CSV table of C-alpha atoms and ligand atoms in Angstrom, one decimal:
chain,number,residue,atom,x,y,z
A,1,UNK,CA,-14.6,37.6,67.0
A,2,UNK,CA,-11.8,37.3,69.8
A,3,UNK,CA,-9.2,35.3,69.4
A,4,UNK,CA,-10.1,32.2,71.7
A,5,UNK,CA,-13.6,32.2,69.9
A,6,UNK,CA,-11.3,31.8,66.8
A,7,UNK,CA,-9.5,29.5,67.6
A,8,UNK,CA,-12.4,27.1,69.4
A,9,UNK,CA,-13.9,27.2,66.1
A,10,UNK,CA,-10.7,26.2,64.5
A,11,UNK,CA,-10.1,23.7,66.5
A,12,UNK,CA,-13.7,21.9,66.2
A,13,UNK,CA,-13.1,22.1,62.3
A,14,UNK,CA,-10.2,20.4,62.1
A,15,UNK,CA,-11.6,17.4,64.4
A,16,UNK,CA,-13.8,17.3,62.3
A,17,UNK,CA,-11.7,16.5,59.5
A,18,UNK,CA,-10.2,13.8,61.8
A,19,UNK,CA,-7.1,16.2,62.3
A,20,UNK,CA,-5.3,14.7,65.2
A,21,UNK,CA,-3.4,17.9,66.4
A,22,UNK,CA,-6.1,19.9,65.5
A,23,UNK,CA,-5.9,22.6,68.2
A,24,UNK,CA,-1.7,22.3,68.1
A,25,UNK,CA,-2.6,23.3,64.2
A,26,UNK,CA,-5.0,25.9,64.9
A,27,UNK,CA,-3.1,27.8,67.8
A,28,UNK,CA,0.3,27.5,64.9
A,29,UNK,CA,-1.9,29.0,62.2
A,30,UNK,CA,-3.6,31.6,64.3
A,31,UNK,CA,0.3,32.3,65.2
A,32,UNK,CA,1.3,32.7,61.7
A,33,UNK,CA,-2.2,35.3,61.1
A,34,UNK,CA,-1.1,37.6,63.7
A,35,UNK,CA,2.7,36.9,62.9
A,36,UNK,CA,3.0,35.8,66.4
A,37,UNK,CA,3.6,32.5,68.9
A,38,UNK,CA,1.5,30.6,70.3
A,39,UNK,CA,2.3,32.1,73.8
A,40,UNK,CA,1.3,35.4,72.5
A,41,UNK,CA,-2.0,33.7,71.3
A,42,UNK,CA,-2.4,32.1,75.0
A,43,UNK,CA,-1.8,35.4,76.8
A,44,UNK,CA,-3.7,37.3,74.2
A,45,UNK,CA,-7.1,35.6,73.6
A,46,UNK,CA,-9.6,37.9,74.7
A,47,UNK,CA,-8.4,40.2,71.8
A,48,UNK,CA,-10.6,40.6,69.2
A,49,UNK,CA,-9.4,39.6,65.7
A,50,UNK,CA,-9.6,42.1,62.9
A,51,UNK,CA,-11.8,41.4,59.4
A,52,UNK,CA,-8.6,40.9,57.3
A,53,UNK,CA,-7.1,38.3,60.0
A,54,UNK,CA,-10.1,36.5,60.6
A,55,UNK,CA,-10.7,36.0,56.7
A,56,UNK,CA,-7.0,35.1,56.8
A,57,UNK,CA,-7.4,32.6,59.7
A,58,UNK,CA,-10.9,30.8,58.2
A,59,UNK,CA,-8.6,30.5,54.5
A,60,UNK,CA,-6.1,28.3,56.6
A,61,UNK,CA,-8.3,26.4,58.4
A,62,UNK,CA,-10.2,25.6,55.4
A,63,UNK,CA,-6.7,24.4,53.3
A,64,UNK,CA,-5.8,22.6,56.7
A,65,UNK,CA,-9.1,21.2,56.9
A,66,UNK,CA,-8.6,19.2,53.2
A,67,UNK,CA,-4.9,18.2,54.8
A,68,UNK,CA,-2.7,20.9,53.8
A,69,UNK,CA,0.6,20.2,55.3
A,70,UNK,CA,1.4,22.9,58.3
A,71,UNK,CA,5.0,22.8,56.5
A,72,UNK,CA,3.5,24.5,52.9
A,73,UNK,CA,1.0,26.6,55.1
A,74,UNK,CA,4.1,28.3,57.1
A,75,UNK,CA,6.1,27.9,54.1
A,76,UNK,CA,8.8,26.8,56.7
A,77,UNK,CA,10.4,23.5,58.5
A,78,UNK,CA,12.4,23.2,60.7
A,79,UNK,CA,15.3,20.5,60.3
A,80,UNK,CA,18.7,19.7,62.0
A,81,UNK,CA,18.9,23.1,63.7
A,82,UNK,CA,17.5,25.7,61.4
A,83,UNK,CA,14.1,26.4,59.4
A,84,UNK,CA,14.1,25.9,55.7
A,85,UNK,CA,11.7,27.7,53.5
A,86,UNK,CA,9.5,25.5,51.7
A,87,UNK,CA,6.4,25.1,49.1
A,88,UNK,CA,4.7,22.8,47.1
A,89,UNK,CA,7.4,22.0,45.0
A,90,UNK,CA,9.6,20.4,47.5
A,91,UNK,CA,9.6,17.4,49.9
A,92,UNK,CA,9.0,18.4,53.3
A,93,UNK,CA,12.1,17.6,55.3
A,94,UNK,CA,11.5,14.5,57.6
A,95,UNK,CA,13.0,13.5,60.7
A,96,UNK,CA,14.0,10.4,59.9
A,97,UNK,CA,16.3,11.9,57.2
A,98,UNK,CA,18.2,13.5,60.2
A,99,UNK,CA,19.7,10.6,60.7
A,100,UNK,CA,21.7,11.0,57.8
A,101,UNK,CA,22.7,14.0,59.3
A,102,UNK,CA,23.8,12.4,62.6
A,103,UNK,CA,26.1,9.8,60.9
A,104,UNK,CA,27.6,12.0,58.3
A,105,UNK,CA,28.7,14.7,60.9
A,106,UNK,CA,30.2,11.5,62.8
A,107,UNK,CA,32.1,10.4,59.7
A,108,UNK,CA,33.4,13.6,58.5
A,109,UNK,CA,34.6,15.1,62.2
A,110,UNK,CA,38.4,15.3,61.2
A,111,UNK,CA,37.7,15.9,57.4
A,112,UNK,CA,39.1,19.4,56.1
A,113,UNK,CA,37.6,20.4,52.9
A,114,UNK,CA,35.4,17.7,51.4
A,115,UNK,CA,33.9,18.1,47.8
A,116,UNK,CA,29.8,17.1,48.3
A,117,UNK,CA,27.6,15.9,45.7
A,118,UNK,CA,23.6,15.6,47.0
A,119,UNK,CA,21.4,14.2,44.6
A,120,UNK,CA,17.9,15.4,44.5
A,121,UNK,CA,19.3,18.4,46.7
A,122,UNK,CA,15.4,19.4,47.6
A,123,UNK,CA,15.1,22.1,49.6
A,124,UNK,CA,18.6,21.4,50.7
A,125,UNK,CA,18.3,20.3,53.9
A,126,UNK,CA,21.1,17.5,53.6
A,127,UNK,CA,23.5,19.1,52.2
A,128,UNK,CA,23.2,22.6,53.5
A,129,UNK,CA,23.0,21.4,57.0
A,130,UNK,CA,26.3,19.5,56.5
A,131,UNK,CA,28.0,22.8,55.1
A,132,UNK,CA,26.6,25.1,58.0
A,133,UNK,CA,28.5,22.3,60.4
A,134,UNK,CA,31.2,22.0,58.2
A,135,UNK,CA,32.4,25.4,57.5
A,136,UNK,CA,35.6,24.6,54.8
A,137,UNK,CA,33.5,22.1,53.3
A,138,UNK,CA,31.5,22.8,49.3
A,139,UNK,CA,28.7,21.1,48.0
A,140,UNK,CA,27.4,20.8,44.5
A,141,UNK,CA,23.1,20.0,44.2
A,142,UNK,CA,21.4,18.9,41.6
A,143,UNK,CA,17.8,18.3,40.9
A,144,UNK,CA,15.6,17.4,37.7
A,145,UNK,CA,12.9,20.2,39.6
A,146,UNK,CA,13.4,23.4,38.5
A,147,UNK,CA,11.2,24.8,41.1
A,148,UNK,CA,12.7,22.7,44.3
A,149,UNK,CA,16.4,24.1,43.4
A,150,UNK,CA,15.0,27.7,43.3
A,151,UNK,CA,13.6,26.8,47.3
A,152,UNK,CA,17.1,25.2,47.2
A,153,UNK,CA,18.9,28.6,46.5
A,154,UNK,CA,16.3,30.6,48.7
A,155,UNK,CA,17.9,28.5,51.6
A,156,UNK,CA,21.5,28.7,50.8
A,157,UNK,CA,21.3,32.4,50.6
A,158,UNK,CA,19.7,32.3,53.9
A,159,UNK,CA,22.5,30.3,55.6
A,160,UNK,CA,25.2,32.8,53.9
A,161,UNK,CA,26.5,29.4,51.9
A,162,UNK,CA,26.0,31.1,48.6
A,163,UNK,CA,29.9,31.1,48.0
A,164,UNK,CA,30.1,27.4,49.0
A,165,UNK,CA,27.4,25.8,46.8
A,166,UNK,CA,26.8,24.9,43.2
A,167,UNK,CA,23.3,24.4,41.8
A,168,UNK,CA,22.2,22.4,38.7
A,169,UNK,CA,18.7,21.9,37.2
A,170,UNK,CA,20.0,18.0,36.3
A,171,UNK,CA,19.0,14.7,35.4
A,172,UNK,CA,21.3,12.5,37.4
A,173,UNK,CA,21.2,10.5,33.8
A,174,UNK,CA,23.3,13.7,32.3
A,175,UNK,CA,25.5,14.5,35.3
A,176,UNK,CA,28.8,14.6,34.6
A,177,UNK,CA,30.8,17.3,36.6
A,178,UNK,CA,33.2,17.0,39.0
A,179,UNK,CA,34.5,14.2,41.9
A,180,UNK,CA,33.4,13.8,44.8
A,181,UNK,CA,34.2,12.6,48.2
A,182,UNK,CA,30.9,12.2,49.4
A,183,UNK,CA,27.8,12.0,47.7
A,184,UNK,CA,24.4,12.1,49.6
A,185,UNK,CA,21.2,11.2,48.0
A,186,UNK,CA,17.3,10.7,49.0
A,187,UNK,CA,15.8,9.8,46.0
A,188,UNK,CA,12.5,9.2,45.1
A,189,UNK,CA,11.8,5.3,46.4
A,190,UNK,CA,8.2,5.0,47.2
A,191,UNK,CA,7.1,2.3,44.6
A,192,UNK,CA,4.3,3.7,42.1
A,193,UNK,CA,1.4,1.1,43.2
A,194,UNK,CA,1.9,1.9,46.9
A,195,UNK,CA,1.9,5.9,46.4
A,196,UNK,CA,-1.9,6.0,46.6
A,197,UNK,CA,-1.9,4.4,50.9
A,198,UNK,CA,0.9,7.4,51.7
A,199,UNK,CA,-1.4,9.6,53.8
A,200,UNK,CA,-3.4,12.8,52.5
A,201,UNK,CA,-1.0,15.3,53.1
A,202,UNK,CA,1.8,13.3,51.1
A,203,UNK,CA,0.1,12.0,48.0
A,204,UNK,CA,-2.2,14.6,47.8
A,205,UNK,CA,0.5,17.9,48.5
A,206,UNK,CA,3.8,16.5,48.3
A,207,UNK,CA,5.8,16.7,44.5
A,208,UNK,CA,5.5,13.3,43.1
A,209,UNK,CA,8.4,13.3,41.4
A,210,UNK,CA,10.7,13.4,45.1
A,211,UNK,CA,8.7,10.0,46.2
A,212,UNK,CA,7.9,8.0,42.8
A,213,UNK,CA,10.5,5.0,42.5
A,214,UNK,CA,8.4,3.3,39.9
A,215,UNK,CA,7.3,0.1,39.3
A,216,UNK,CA,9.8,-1.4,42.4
A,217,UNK,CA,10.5,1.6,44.0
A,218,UNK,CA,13.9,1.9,43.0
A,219,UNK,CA,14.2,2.8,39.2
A,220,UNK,CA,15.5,6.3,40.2
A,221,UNK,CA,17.9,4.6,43.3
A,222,UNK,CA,19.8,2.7,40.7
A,223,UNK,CA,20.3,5.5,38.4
A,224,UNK,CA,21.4,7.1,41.5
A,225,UNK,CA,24.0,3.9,42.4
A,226,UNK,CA,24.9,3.8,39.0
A,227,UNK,CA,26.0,7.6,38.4
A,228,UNK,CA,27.6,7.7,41.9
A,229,UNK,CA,29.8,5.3,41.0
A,230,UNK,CA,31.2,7.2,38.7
A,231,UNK,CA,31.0,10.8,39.9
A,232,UNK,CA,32.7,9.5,43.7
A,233,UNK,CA,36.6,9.6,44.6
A,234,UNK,CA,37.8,6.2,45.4
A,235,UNK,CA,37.4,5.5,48.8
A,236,UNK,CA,34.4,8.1,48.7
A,237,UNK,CA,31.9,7.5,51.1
A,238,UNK,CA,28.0,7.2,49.7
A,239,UNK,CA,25.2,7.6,52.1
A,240,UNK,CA,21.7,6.6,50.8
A,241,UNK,CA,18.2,7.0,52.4
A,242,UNK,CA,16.3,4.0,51.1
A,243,UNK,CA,13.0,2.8,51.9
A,244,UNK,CA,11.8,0.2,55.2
A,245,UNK,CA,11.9,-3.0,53.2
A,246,UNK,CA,14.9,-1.8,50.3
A,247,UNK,CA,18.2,-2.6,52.1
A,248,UNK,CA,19.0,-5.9,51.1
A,249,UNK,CA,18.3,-5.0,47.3
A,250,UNK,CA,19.8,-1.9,47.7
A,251,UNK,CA,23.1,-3.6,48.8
A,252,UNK,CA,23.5,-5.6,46.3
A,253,UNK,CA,23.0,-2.8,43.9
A,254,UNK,CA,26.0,-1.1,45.7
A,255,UNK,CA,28.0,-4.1,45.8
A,256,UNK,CA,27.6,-4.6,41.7
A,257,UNK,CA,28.7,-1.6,41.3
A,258,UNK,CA,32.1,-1.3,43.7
A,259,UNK,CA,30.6,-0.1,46.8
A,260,UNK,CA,31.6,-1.5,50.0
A,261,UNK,CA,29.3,-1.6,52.6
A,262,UNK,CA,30.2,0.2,55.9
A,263,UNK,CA,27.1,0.3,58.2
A,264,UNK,CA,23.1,0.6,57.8
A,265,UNK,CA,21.1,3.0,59.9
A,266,UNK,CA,17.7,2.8,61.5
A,267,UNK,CA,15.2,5.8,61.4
A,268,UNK,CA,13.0,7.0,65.0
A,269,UNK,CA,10.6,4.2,63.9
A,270,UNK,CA,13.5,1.6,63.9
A,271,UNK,CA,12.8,0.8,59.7
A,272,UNK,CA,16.1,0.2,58.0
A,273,UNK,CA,16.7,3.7,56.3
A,274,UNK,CA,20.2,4.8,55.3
A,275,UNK,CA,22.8,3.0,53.7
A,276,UNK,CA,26.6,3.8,54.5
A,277,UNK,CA,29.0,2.9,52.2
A,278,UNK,CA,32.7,3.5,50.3
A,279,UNK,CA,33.9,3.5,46.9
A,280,UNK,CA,36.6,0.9,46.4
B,1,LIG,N1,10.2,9.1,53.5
B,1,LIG,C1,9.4,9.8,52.6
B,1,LIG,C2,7.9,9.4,52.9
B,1,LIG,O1,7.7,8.7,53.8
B,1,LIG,C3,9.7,9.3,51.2
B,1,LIG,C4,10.9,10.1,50.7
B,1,LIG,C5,11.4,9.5,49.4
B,1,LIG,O2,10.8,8.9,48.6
B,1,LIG,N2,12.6,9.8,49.2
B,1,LIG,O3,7.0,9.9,52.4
């Protein structure tokens, strides 16, 4: 079978399955089979496919078919400026959480040598993208996943920020090392009962234990508050991705617990989504 044949049939699979990019998808997996682009695929399609590709093609389409995320198919995302390995044991990277990135580049321009702390560190794409910016910067990352820290350190050694990070498999409950003056954190803040309308390829692919907030969605954000409070320098700055309809909750969290508020940010979809405050 040639490779537009291929990728016809692809496509008409995945519409099937109610896939609404589903010849974007194809074309990107049939990219990945030949380790290619999708130009190459374009300019190329008369070329028939071998046996071992096209088995290797019909596997993909069949795991995107049942809403596989493209992300854990590639095993990459791209985020910020870079592409972070990934797999099933770690969140995706979102978009929206680039907004984070936006404001804490803004508030750290004229900073020299800041001491991170990221909190449910992930794959790493908070904190790793602010040390790639941020070259006499250090960041510490700890996560209760054994697994997502090992994706973690896959991507720091890709970035060449091994000598500049610290990793720790960590409840935030038992963290007690060091002081920082800025601590990032996106916890887990989807409430339990509201976990099973996230779509497919979330609840069905995505660990868990990175979106489960519990009963209110935010048992693991005021751990988070709590244990900041204590970890941060005074006059520290926290910033906190937090769920559409959290802020107002979430601020008084802070506020109990001697956080001043500096700003909130909106995500692409304009829901409330990052919280920016300082220790006082
Ligand atoms: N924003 C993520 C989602 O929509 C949730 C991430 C989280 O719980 N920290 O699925």
């Amino acid at each position: 079978m040639n490779i537009q044949s291929a990728v016809i049939k692809g496509t008409n699979i995945l519409k099937n399955s109610y896939i609404k990019t589903a010849q974007l998808d194809t074309e990107i997996l049939m990219a990945k089979v030949l380790s290619s682009n999708r130009e190459y695929i374009v300019l190329n399609n008369l070329k028939d496919l071998s046996d071992n590709n096209l088995e290797y093609f019909k596997r993909l389409i069949k795991e995107r078919a049942k809403r596989k995320p493209i992300a854990y198919l590639l095993n990459k995302k791209f985020f910020w400026d870079s592409e972070f390995y990934v797999n099933e044991n770690t969140l995706i990277p979102r978009p929206d959480t680039e907004v984070l990135i936006e404001e804490i580049l803004r508030l750290t321009k004229y900073k020299n040598k800041l001491n991170i702390l990221d909190i449910g560190v992930g794959s790493g794409c908070i904190l790793l993208t602010i040390l790639k910016e941020r070259k006499n910067f250090i960041g510490t990352g700890i996560d209760i996943s054994k697994k997502s820290l090992d994706i973690c350190k896959i991507n720091a050694k890709n970035f060449d920020l091994n000598e500049r990070t610290k990793f720790y498999k960590s409840d935030i409950d038992k963290f007690t090392l060091g002081k920082y003056d800025l601590i990032i954190s996106n916890p887990p803040y989807i409430k339990s009962c509201d976990l099973k309308y996230l779509e497919r390829e979330i609840v069905n692919y995505e660990p868990i234990l990175a979106l489960d907030g519990g009963l209110d969605g935010l048992s693991q954000v005021r751990k988070v508050i709590s244990k900041s409070s204590e970890l941060i320098k005074k006059n520290g700055k926290f910033i906190l991705e937090i769920g559409f309809d959290q802020k107002n909750k979430v601020i008084k969290l802070l506020n109990k617990k001697g956080f001043y508020i500096n700003n909130t940010l909106k995500d692409l979809a304009n829901n409330d989504r990052c919280i920016v405050s300082t220790k006082i």
